[in-house]
XYZ file of C-alpha atoms in Angstrom:
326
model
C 16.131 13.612 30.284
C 18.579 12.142 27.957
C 17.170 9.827 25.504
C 18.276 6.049 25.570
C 20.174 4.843 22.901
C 21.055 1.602 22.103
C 24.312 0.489 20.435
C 25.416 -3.042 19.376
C 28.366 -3.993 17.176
C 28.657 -2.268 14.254
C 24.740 -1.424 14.547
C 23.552 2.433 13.660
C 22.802 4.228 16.759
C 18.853 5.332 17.048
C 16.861 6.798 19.621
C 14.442 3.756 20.980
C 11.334 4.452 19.137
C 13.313 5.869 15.794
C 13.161 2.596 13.926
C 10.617 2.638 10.815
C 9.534 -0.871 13.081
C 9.340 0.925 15.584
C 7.515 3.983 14.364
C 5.390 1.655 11.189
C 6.288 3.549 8.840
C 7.891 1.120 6.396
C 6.677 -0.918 3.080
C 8.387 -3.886 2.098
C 8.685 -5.350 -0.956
C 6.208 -7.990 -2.408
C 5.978 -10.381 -5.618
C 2.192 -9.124 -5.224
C 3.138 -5.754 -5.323
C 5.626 -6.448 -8.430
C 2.436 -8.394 -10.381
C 0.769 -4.980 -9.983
C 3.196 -3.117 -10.670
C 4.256 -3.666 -14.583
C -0.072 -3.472 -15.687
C -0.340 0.113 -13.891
C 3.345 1.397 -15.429
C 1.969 0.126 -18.690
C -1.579 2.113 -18.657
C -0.021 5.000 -17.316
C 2.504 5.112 -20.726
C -0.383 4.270 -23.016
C -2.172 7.163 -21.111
C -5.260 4.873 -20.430
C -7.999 7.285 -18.513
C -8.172 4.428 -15.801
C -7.960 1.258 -14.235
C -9.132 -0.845 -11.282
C -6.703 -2.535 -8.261
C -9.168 -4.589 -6.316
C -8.854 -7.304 -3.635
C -9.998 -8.363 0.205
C -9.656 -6.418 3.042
C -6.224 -5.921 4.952
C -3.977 -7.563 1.921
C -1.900 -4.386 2.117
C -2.915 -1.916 -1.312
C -2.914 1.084 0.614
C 1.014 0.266 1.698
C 1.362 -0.494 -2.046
C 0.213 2.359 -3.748
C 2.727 4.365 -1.291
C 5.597 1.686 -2.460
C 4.233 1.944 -6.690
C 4.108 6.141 -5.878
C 8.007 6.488 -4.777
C 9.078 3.684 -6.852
C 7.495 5.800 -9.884
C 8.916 8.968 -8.487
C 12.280 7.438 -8.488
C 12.528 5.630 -11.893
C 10.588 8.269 -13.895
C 11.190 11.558 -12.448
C 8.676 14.245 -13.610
C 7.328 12.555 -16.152
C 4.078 12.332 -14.392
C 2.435 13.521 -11.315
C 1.799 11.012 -8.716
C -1.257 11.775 -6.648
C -3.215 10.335 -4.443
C -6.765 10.694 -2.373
C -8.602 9.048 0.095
C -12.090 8.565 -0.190
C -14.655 9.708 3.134
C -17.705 7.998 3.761
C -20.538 9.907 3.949
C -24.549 9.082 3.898
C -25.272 12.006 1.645
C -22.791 12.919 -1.209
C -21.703 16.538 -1.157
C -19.440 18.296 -4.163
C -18.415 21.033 -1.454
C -16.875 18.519 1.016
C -15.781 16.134 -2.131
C -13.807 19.019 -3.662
C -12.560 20.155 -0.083
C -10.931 16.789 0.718
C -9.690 16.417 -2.537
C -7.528 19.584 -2.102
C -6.752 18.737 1.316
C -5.401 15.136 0.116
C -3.337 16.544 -2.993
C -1.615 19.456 -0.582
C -3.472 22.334 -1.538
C -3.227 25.253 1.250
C -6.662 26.795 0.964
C -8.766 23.560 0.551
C -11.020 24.736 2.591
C -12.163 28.097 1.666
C -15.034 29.113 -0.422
C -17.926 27.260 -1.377
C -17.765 24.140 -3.907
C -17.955 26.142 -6.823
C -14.748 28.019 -5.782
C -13.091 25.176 -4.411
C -13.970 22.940 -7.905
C -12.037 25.825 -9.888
C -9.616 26.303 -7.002
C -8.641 22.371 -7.553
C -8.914 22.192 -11.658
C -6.410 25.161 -11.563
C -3.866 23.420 -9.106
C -4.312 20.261 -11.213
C -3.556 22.356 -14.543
C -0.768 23.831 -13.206
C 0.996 20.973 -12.117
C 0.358 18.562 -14.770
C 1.980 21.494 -17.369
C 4.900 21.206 -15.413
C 5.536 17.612 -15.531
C 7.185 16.213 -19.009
C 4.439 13.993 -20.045
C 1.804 16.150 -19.112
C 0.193 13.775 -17.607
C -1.326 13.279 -14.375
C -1.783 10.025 -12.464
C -4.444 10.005 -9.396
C -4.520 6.983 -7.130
C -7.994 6.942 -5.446
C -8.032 4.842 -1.908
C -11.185 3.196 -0.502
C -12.403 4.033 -3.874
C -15.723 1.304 -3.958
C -17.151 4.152 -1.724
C -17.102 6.613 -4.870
C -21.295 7.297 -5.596
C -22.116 7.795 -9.053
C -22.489 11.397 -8.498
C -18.705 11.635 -7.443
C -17.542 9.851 -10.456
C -19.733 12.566 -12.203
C -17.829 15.253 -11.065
C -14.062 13.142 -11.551
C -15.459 13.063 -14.966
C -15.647 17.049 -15.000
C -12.111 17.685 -13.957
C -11.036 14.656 -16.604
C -12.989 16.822 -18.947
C -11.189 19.936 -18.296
C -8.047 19.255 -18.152
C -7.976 17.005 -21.287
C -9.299 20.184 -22.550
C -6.135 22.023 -21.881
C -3.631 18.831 -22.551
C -3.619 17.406 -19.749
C -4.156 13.614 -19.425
C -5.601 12.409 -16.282
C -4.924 8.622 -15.602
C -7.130 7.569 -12.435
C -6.554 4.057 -10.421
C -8.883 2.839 -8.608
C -7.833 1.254 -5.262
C -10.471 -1.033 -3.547
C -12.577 -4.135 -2.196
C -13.724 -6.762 -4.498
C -16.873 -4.651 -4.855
C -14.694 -2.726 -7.396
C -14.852 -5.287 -9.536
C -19.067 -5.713 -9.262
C -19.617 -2.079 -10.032
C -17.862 -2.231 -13.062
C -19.595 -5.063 -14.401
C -22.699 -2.746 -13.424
C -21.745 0.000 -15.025
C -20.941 -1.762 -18.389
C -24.650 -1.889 -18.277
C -25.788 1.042 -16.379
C -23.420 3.685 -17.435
C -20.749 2.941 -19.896
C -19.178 6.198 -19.449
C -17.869 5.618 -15.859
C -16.247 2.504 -16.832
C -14.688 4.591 -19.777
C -13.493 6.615 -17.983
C -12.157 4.645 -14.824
C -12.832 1.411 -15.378
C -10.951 0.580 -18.573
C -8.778 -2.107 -17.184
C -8.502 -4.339 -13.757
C -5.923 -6.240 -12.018
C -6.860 -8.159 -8.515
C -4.438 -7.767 -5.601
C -3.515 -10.672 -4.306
C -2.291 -11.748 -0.736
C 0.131 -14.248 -0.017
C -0.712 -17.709 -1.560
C 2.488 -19.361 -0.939
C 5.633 -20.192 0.787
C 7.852 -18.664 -2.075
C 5.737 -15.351 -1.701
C 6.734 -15.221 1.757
C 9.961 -15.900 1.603
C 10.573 -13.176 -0.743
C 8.675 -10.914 1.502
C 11.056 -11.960 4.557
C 14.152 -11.503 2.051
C 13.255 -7.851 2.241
C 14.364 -7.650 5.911
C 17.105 -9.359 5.398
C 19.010 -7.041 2.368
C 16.591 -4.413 0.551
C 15.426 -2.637 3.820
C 18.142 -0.259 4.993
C 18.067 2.565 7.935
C 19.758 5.166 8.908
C 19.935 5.349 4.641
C 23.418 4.418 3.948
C 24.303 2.268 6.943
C 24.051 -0.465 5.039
C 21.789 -1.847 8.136
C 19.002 -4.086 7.161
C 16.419 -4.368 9.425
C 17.258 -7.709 10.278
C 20.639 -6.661 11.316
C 19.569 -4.200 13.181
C 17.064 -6.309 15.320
C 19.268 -9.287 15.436
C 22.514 -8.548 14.661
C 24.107 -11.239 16.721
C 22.491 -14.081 14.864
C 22.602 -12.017 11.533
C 26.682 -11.790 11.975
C 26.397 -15.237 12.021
C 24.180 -16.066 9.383
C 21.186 -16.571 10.056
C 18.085 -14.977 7.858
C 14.523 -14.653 8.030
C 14.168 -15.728 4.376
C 15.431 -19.151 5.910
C 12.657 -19.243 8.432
C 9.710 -18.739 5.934
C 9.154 -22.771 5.460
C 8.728 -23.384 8.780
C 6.321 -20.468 9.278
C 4.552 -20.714 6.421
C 4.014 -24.796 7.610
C 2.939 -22.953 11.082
C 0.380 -21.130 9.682
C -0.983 -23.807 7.728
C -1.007 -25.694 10.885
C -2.678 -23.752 13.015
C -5.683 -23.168 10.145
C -5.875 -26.811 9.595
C -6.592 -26.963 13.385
C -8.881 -24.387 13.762
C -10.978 -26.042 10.937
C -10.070 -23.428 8.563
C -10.393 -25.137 4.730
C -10.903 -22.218 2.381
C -7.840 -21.238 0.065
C -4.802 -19.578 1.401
C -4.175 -16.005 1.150
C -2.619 -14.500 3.635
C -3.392 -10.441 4.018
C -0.220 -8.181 4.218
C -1.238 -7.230 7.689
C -1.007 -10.523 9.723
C 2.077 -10.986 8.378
C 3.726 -7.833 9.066
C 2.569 -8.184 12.406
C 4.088 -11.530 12.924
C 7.261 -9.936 12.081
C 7.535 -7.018 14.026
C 5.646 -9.223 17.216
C 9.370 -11.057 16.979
C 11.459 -8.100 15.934
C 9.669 -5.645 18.379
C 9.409 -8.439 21.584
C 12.662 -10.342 21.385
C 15.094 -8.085 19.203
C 18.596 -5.695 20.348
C 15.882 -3.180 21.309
C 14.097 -4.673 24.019
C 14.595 -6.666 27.047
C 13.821 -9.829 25.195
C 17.188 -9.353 23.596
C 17.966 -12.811 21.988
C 20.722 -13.953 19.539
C 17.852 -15.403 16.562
C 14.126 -15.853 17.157
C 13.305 -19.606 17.961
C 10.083 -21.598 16.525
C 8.233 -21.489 19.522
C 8.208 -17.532 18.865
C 7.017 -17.138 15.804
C 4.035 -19.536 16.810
C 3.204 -16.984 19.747
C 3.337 -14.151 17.078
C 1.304 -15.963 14.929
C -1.409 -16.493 16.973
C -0.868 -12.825 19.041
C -1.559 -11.203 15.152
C -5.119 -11.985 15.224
C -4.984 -13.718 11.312
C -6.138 -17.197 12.542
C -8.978 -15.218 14.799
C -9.704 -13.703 11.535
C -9.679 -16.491 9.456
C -12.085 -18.425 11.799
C -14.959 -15.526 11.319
C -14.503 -15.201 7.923
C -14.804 -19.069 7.440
């Protein structure tokens, strides 16, 4: 069957279903991400071992490692390599399934053959061989999830750090991860000084969105930095609402009366505590309205009214949220 394809003034043609909304695979641009940004650039040049990025659930650092990764790929070609692993929870720590995922994460074909010993050497060679090729010699590993590192793993990331500073190499390792981040360092600086050497030498918090400025230069994204096909000069705002975006309209411009929405709705649910509002909600309430009511489905309107971004602020599940965490 012949796929459907939808076509709209001078919009790019894509198969329903191609659109990075569509398919979630897109970051967008945050002054969070930016605070972040300049503190990690800045210990990777002074070749700090590590640092900590720490902050609540579901503000969005896994999307913005993956934005800091390509933006560093792009501005600083091969000076470093940019890696990055997720961490596995487990109840009993094990170096043969530690050393196995860490191969599988970084790309390595044979992570899973041999037994941790082989797989440890397997991994310090791979690391070795890739950090000589880069012009820094340097090597920077993002770790995700990373409060549920044991002190036994941060043993053996000591190991590797060992070796290949042995051979040149510097390994820089960020830690990605829930406030408890934060806790175990102040731990360790009592407990074991040499993790927080090692990984722990600096911390930043992640923040959510705190205000209506934030937002608005989230929305801003949609409306000029995002782009697809690449060089359609389609912004995803154009492409979900061309009509209205032909004449004018933005979704920068609707971020006061959403942002008053959402305070709204918490005020009236009883919800007091400080406002930060996670990454997640808020790309949800986006693509709810971009998804529901843009050129690509039936809901096909000329400019999203208020009364829709209410409904896809209460269909994202943040004031739900917000009411069991109160």
């Amino acid at each position: 069957m012949e796929e459907k394809i939808i076509s709209n003034h001078n919009r790019p043609s894509i198969p329903i279903g191609g659109h990075p909304v569509e398919t979630g695979d897109y970051i967008i641009d945050t002054i969070a991400i930016n605070e972040i940004l300049e503190p990690m650039r800045h210990w990777i040049q002074m070749r700090v071992p590590g640092g900590i990025i720490y902050g609540a659930p579901r503000l969005g650092k896994t999307r913005a490692i993956k934005y800091i990764q390509n933006t560093f790929d792009y501005k600083y070609p091969n000076q470093w390599l940019n890696l990055k692993i997720k961490t596995r929870k487990r109840k009993t720590p094990s170096e043969d399934a530690f050393f196995e995922f860490f191969l599988k994460d970084v790309g390595h074909d044979l992570y899973s053959q041999g037994k941790a010993v082989a797989k440890r050497n397997r991994l310090s060679n791979f690391l070795l061989d890739k950090g000589d090729q880069t012009i820094r010699k340097q090597i920077v590993l993002f770790i995700d999830d990373a409060q549920r590192l044991t002190d036994i793993e941060f043993e053996w990331l000591m190991d590797i750090y060992n070796e290949l500073d042995s051979f040149g190499i510097t390994l820089t390792t960020i830690l990605i991860g829930q406030n408890e981040l934060t806790h175990r360092r102040s731990t360790y600086l009592t407990t074991a000084k040499q993790i927080v050497g090692r990984f722990m030498v600096h911390e930043e918090r992640f923040y959510g969105v705190r205000e209506m400025d934030e937002l608005s230069y989230m929305l801003s994204s949609y409306d000029e930095v995002t782009e697809f096909p690449v060089g359609s000069n389609c912004s995803y705002t154009n492409f979900f609402f061309p009509n209205g975006f032909n004449k004018g309209f933005r979704l920068e411009n609707e971020a006061e009366y959403i942002w008053s929405s959402l305070l709204e709705l918490r005020a009236e649910n009883g919800i007091n505590k400080k406002v930060e509002i996670p990454m997640h909600y808020l790309i949800s309430i986006v693509n709810h309205v971009l998804l529901e009511y843009g050129a690509n489905n039936v809901g096909n309107i000329d400019w999203p009214t208020k009364t829709l971004w209410k409904e896809a602020i209460k269909v994202s599940g943040f004031i739900h949220a917000e009411v069991l965490q109160s």
